Coordinates of C-alpha atoms in Angstrom, one line a residue:
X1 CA 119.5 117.6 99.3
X2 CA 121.0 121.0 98.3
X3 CA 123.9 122.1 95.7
X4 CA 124.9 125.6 95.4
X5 CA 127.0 125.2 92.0
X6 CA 126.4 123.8 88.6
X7 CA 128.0 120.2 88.2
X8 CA 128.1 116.6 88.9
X9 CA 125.3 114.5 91.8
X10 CA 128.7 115.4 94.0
X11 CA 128.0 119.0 94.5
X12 CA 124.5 117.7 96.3
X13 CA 124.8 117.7 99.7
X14 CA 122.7 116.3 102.2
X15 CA 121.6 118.2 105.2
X16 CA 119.6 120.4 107.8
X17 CA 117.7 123.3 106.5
X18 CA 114.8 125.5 107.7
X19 CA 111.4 124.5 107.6
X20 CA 109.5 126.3 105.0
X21 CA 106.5 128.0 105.9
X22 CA 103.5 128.2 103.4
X23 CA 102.6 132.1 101.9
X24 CA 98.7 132.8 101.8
X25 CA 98.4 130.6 98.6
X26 CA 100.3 128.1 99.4
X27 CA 100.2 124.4 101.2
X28 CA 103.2 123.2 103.4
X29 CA 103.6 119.4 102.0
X30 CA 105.4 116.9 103.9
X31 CA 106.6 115.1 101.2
X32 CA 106.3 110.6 101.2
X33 CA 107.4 110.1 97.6
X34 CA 109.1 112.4 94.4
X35 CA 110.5 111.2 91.3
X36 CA 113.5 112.1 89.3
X37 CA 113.2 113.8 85.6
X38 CA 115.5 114.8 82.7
X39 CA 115.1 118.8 84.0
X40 CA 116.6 117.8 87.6
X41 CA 119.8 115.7 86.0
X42 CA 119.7 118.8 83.7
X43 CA 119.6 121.7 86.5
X44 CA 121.8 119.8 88.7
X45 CA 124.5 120.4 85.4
X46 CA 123.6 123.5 84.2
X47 CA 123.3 122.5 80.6
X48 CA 122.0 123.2 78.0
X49 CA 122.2 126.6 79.1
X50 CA 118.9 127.7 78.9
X51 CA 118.2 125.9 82.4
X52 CA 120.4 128.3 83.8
X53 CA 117.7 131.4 83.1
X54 CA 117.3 133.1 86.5
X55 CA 120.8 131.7 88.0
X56 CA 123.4 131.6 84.9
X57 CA 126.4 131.8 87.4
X58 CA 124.7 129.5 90.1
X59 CA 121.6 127.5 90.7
X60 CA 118.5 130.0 91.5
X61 CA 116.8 127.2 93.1
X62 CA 119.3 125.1 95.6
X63 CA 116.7 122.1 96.4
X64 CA 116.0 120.2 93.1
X65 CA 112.5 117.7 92.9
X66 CA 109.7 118.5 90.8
X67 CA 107.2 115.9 90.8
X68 CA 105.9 115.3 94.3
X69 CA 103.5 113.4 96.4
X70 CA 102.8 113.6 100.1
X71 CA 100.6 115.1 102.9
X72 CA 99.2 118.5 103.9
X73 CA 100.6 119.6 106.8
X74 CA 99.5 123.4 106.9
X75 CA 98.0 125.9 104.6
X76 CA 98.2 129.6 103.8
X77 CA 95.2 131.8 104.8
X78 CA 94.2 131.9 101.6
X79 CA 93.6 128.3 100.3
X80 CA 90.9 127.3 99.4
X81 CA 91.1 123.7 98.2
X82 CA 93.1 121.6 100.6
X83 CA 93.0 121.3 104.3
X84 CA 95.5 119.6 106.6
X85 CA 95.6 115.5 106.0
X86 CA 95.0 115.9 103.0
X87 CA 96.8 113.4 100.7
X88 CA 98.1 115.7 97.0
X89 CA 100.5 115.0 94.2
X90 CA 101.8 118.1 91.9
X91 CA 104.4 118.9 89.5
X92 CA 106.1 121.8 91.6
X93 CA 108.3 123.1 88.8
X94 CA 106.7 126.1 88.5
X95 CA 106.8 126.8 92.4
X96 CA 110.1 127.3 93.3
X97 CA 110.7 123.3 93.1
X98 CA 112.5 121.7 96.7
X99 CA 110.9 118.3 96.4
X100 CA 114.1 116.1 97.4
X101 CA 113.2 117.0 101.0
X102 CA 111.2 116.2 103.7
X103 CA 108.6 119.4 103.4
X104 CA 108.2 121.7 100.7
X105 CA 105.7 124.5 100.1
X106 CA 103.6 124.9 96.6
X107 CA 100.8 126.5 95.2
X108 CA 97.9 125.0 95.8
X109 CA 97.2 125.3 92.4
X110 CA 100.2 122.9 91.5
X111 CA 98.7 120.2 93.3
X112 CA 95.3 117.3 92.8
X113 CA 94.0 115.5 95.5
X114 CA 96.1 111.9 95.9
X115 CA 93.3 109.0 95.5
X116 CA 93.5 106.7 98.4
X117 CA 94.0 103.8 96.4
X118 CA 97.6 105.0 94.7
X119 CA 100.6 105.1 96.1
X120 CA 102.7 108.0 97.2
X121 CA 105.3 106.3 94.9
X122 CA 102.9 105.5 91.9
X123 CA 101.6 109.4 92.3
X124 CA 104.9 110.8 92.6
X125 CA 106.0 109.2 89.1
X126 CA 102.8 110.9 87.1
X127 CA 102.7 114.7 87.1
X128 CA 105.9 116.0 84.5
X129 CA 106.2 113.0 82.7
X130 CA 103.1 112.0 81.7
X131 CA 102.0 115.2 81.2
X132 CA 104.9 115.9 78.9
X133 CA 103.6 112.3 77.3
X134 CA 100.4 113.4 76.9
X135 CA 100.7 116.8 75.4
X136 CA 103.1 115.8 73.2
X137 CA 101.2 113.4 71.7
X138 CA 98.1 115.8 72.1
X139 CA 95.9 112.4 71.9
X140 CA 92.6 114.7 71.9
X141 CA 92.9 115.7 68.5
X142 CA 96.2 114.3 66.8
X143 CA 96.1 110.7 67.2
X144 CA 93.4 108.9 65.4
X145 CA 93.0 105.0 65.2
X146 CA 95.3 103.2 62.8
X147 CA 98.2 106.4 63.2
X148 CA 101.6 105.2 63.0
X149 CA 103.3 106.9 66.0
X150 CA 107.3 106.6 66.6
X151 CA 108.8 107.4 70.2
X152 CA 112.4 107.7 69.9
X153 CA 113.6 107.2 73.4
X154 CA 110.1 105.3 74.7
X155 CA 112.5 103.7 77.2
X156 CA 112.3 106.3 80.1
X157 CA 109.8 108.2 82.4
X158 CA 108.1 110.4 79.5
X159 CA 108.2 107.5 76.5
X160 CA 106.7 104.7 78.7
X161 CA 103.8 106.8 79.4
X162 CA 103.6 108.3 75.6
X163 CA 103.6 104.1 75.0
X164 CA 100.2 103.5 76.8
X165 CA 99.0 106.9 75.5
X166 CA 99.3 106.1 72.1
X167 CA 97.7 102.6 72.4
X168 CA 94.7 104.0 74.2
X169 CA 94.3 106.1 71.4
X170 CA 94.4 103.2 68.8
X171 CA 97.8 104.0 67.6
X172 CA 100.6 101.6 66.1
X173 CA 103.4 102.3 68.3
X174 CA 107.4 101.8 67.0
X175 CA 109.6 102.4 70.4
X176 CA 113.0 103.2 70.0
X177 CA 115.5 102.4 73.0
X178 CA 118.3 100.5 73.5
X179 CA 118.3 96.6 73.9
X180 CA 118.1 95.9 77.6
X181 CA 114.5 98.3 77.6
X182 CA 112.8 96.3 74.5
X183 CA 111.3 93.8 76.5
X184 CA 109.6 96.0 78.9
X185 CA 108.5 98.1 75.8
X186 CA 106.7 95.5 74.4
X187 CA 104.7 94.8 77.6
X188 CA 103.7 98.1 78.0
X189 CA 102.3 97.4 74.3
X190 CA 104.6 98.6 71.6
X191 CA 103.7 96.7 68.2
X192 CA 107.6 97.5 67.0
X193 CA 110.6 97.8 69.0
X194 CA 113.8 99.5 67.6
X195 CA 117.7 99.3 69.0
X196 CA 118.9 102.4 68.0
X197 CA 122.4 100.8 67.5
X198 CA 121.1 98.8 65.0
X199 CA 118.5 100.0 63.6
X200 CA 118.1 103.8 61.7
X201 CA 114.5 104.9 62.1
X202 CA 115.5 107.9 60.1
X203 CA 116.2 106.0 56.7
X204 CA 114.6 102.8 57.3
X205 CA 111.5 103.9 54.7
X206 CA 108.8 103.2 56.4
X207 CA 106.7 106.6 57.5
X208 CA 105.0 107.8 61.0
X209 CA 102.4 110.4 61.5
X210 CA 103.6 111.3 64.4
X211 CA 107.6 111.3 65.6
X212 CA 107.1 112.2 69.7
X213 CA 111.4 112.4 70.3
X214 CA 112.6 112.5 74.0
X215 CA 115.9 112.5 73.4
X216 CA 116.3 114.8 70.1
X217 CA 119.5 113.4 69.1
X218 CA 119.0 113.6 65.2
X219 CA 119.1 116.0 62.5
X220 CA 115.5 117.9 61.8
X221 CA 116.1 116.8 58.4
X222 CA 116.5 113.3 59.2
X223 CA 112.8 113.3 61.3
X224 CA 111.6 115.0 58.8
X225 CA 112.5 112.1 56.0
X226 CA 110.6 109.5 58.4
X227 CA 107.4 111.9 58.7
X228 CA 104.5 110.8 56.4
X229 CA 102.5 113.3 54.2
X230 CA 100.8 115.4 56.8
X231 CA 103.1 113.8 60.0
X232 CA 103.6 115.8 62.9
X233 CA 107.1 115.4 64.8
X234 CA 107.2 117.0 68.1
X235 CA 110.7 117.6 70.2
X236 CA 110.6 116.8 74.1
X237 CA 114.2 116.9 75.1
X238 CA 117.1 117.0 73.4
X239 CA 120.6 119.3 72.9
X240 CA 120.9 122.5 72.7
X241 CA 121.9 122.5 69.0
X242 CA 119.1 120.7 68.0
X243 CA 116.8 122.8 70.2
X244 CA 117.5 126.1 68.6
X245 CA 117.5 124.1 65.2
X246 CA 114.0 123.0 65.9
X247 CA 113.5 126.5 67.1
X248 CA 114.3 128.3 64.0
X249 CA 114.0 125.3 61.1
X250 CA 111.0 123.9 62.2
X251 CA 108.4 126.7 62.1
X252 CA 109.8 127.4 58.5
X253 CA 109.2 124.1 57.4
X254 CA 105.9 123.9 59.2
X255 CA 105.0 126.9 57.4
X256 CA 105.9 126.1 53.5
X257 CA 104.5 122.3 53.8
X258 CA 102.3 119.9 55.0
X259 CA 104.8 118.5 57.8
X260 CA 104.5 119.8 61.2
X261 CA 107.6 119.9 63.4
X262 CA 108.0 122.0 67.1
X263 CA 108.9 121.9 69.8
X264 CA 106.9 121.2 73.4
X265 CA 107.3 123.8 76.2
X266 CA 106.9 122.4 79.4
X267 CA 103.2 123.3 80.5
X268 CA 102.4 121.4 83.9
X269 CA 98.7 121.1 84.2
X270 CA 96.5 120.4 86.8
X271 CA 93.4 119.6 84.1
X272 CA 96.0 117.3 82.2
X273 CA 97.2 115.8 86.0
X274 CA 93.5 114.7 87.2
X275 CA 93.2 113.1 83.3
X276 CA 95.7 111.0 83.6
X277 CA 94.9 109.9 87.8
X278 CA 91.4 109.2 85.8
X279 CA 93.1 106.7 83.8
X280 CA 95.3 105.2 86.6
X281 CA 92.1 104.8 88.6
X282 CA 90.4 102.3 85.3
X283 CA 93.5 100.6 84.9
X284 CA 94.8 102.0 81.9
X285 CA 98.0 104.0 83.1
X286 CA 100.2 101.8 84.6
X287 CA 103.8 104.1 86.0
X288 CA 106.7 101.5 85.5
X289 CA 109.2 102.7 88.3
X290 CA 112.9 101.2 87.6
X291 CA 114.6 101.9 91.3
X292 CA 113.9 103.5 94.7
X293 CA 116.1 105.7 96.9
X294 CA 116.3 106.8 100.5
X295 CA 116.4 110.8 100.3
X296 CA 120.2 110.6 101.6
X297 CA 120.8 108.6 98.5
X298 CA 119.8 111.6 96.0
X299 CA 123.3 111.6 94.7
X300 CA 122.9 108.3 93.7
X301 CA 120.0 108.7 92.4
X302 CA 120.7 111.1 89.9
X303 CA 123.9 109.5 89.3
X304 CA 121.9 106.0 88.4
X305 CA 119.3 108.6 85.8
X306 CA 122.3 110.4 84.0
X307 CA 123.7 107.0 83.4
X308 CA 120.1 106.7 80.9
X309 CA 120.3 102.5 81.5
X310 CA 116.8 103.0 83.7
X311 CA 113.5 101.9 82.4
X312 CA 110.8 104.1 83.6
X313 CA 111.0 106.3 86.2
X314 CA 113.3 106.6 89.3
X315 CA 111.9 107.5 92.9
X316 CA 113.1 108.9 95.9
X317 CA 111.4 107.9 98.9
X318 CA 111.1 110.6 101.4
X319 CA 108.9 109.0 104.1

């Protein structure tokens, strides 16, 4: 599935392209399974504008897909870690992307080794967002048992993840999402639910030590009221006002007071990849996939995403 111009899932056009050939560091994956995040819906539109750095007049990278999972099917002369049949699953963001297609190539350094017991599908939904989940929460060192964490949009890929996460971690976890996506919140193990057209987190009193915001759709000033003491708020996603607010307000208020408030670059990790397949493998991480697309469906795909009514995460299945 390839676009050449910024715009809506109809500038994606399915069709015939070369085969890509691995470089000396690189593996040649024949792709089974990928999975749709918030950076492909926002690539795909060009906004905010700083996803256009490296192709401000046009997309630098024509094939969007990120998160992949799928098969070895050659290497470069230089790999050291995979051989051919083996079964890997990678965030590919930082390799050129080209996962909505049947092969892509990616460093091996992008990729873990797929456990026989998961699912291509189950794999594919892992490496962005619950690494984004997981650093944001940074559950090594911030969360302690009893915290009072709040994920305001806990409803998609990155929040249902942070969800689990937080419990692991002995948290007390307030999900904020809209109606239909409560349910499924609580059975991933949220303590509170939230409709965010009823319900202010912002002004309701009650305080969080940690704010983990997917959709960053409120004023800094506003998180910052709901922080408590010595709270931490930490911005995944959100517009481009409020990303250059967060930018430039919240280091300041960082540095004069006790709150902490940033925002999380997107590092993918192979360490943070094979923590999270760890916890898959006991049980404990459980991806929630919403819907399922044929790779000609794409279009529809990301159509379904931008619409935000999905739970979870939505999947293209390649093979």
């Amino acid at each position: 599935m390839i676009y050449t111009k910024y715009g809506s899932p109809n500038e994606l056009i399915y069709t015939e392209v070369e085969k890509p050939q691995p470089k000396d560091h690189e593996v040649l994956i024949n792709v089974h399974a990928a999975s749709i995040n918030s950076w492909d819906w926002d690539l795909l539109r060009g906004t905010p504008f700083l996803v256009r750095i490296g192709g401000v007049l046009k997309p630098k990278y024509t094939i969007l897909g990120a998160d992949i999972a799928g098969r070895v099917e050659a290497v470069g002369k230089e790999v050291k870690q995979f051989v051919p049949g083996d079964h890997v699953f990678g965030d590919i963001s930082g390799c050129s992307w080209g996962g909505f297609a049947e092969y892509v190539c990616a460093s091996e350094k992008a990729l873990s080794l797929k456990p026989a017991t998961i699912t291509f599908e189950d794999a594919a939904a892992i490496p962005q967002a619950a690494v984004l989940a997981l650093q944001g929460l940074q559950v090594k060192g911030l969360i302690r048992n009893g915290n009072k964490v709040l994920i305001n949009g806990a409803g998609g890929g990155v929040g249902t993840f942070a969800i689990q996460l937080a419990k692991l971690f002995g948290a007390e976890v307030t999900a904020v999402d809209s109606v239909t996506k409560l349910p499924k919140l609580q059975a991933l193990g949220a303590d509170y639910v939230m409709d965010y057209r009823k319900e202010d987190y912002t002004i309701s009193g009650k305080k969080y030590d940690v704010i983990l915001d997917v959709v960053g759709n409120r004023s800094i000033f506003d998180c910052k009221r709901a922080l408590s003491s010595d709270g931490r708020y930490v911005m995944v996603g959100g517009t481009m006002p409020r990303i250059f607010q967060m930018m430039f307000l919240g280091s300041l208020i960082s540095w004069i007071g006790t709150k902490k408030m940033g925002l999380l670059m997107h590092k993918p990790n192979h360490t943070d990849q094979n923590e999270l397949m760890a916890l898959w493998e006991t049980g404990k991480l459980v991806p929630v996939i919403d819907r399922q697309y044929p790779l000609g469906d794409v279009a529809e795909a990301l159509r379904y995403f931008g619409e935000g009514q999905h739970t979870g995460k939505v999947m293209i299945r390649v093979q």
